[in-house]
Coordinates of N, CA and C in Angstrom, one line a residue:
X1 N 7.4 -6.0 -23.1 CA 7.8 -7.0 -22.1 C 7.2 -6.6 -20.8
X2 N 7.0 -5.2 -20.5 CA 6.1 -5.3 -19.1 C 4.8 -5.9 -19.0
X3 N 4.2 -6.8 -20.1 CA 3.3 -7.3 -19.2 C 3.3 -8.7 -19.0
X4 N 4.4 -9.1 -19.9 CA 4.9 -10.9 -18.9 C 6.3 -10.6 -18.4
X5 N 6.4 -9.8 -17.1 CA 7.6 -9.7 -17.0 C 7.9 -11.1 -15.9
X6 N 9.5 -10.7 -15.5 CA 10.2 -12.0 -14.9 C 10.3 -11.6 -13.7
X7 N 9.5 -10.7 -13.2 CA 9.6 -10.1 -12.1 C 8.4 -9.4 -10.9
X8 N 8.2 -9.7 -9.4 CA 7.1 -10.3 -9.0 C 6.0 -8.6 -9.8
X9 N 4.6 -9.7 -9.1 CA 3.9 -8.3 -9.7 C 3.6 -7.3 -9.4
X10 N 4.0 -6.8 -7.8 CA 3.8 -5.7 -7.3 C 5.5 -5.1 -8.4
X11 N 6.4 -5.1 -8.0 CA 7.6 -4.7 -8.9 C 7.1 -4.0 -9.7
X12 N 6.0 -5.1 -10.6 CA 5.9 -4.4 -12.6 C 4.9 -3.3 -11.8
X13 N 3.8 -3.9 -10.9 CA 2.9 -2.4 -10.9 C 3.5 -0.9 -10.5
X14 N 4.6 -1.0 -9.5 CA 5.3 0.3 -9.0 C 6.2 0.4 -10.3
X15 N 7.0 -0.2 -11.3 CA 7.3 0.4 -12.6 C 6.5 1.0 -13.0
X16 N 5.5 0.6 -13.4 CA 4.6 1.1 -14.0 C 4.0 2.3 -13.9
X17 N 3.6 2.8 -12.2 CA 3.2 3.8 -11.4 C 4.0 4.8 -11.8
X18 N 5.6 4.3 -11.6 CA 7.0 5.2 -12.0 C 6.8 5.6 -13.0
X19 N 6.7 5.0 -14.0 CA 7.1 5.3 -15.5 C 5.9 6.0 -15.9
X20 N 4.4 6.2 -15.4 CA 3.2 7.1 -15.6 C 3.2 8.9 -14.4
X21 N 4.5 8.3 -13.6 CA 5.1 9.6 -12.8 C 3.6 10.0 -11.4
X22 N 3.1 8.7 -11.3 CA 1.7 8.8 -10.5 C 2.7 8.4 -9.2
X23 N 4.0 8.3 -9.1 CA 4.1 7.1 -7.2 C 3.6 8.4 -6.5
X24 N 3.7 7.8 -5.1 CA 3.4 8.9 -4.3 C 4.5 10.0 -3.7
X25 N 4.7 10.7 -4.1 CA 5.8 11.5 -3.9 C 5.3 12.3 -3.0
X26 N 6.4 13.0 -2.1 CA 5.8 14.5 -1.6 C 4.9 15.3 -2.4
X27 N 5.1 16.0 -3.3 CA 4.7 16.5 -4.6 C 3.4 16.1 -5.4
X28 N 3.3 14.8 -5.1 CA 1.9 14.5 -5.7 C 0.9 14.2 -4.4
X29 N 1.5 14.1 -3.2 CA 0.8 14.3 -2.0 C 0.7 15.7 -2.0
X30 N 1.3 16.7 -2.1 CA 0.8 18.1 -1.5 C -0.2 18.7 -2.2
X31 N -0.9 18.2 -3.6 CA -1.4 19.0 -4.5 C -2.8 19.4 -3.8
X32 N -2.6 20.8 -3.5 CA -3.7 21.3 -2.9 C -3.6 21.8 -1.1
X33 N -2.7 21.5 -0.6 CA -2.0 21.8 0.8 C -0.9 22.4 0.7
X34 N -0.3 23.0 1.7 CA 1.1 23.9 2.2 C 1.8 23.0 2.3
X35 N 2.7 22.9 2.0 CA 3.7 21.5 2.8 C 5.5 21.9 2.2
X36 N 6.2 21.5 3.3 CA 7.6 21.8 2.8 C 7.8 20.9 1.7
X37 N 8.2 22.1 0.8 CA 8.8 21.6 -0.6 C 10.3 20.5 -0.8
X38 N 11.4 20.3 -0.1 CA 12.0 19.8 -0.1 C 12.2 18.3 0.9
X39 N 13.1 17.7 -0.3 CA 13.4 16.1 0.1 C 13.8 15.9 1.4
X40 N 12.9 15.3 2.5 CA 14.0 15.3 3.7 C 14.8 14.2 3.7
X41 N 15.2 13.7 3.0 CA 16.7 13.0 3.1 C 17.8 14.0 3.0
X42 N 17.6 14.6 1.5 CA 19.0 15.6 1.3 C 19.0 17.2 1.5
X43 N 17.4 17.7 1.3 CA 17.0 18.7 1.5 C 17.5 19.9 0.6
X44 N 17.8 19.2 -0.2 CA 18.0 20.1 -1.6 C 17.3 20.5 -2.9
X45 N 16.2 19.6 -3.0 CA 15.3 19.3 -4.1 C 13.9 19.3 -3.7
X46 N 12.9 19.3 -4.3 CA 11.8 18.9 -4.1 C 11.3 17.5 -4.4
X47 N 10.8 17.0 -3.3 CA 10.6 15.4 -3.6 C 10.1 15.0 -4.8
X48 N 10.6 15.3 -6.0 CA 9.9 14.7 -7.5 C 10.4 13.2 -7.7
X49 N 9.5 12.3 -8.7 CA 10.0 11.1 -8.7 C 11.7 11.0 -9.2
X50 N 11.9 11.8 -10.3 CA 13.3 12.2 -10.9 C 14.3 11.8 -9.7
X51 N 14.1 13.0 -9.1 CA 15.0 13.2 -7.8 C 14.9 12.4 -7.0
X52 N 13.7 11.5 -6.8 CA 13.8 10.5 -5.9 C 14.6 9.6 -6.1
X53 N 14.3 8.8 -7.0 CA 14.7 7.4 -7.9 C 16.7 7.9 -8.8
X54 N 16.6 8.9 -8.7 CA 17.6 9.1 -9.7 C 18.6 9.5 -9.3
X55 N 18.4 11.2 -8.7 CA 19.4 12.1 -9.0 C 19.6 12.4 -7.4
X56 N 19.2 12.0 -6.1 CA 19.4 12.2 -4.7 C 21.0 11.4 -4.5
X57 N 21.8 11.9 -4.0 CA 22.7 11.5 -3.6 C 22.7 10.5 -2.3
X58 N 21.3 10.4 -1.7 CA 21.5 9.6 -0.8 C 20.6 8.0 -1.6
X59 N 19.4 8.4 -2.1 CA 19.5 7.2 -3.0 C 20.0 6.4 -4.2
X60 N 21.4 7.3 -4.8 CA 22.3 7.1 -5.3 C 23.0 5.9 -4.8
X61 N 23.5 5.9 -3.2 CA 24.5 5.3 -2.5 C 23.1 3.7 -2.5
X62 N 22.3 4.2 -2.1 CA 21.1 3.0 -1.7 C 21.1 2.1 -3.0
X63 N 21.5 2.8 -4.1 CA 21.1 2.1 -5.4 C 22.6 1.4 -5.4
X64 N 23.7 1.7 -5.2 CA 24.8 1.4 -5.8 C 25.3 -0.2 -4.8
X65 N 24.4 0.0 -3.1 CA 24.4 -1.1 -2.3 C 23.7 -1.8 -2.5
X66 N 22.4 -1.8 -3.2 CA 21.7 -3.0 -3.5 C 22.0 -3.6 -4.7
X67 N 23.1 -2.5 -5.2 CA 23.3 -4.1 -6.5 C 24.3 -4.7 -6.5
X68 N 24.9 -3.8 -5.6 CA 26.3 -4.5 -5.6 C 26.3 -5.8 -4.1
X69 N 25.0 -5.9 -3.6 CA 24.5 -6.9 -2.8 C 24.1 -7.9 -3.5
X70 N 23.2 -7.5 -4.7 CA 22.3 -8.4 -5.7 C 23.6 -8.5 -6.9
X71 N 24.5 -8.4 -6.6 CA 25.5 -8.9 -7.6 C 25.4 -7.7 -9.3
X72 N 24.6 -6.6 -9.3 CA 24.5 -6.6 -10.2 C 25.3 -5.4 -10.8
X73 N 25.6 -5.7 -12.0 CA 27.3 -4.8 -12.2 C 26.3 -3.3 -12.6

């Protein structure tokens, strides 16, 4: 179904990006430079998409307000 999805096309392409683990993370920005390894929102992890999208406690709350804006249970 991702490729007639019901949803606009930049959406399916950043799924897509996600789910091939290419977005641009800190981490896939630093390959090859010095750069602080941790998320600056929580500053506990290293910016990986996992931790980004998933398991950060601050975009936890971001996730739980946009759907409960977008209605969705």
């Amino acid at each position: 179904m991702i490729w007639k999805p019901k949803v606009p096309y930049k959406v399916n392409c950043f799924t897509w990006l996600r789910a091939k683990e290419v977005v641009l993370t800190h981490e896939n920005l630093k390959k090859g430079y010095q750069l602080a390894s941790r998320f600056y929102l929580c500053g506990e992890q290293a910016e990986l998409a996992n931790h980004l999208f998933l398991h950060c406690k601050w975009t936890e709350q971001l996730w739980r307000m946009f759907t409960s804006l977008k209605g969705i249970a």
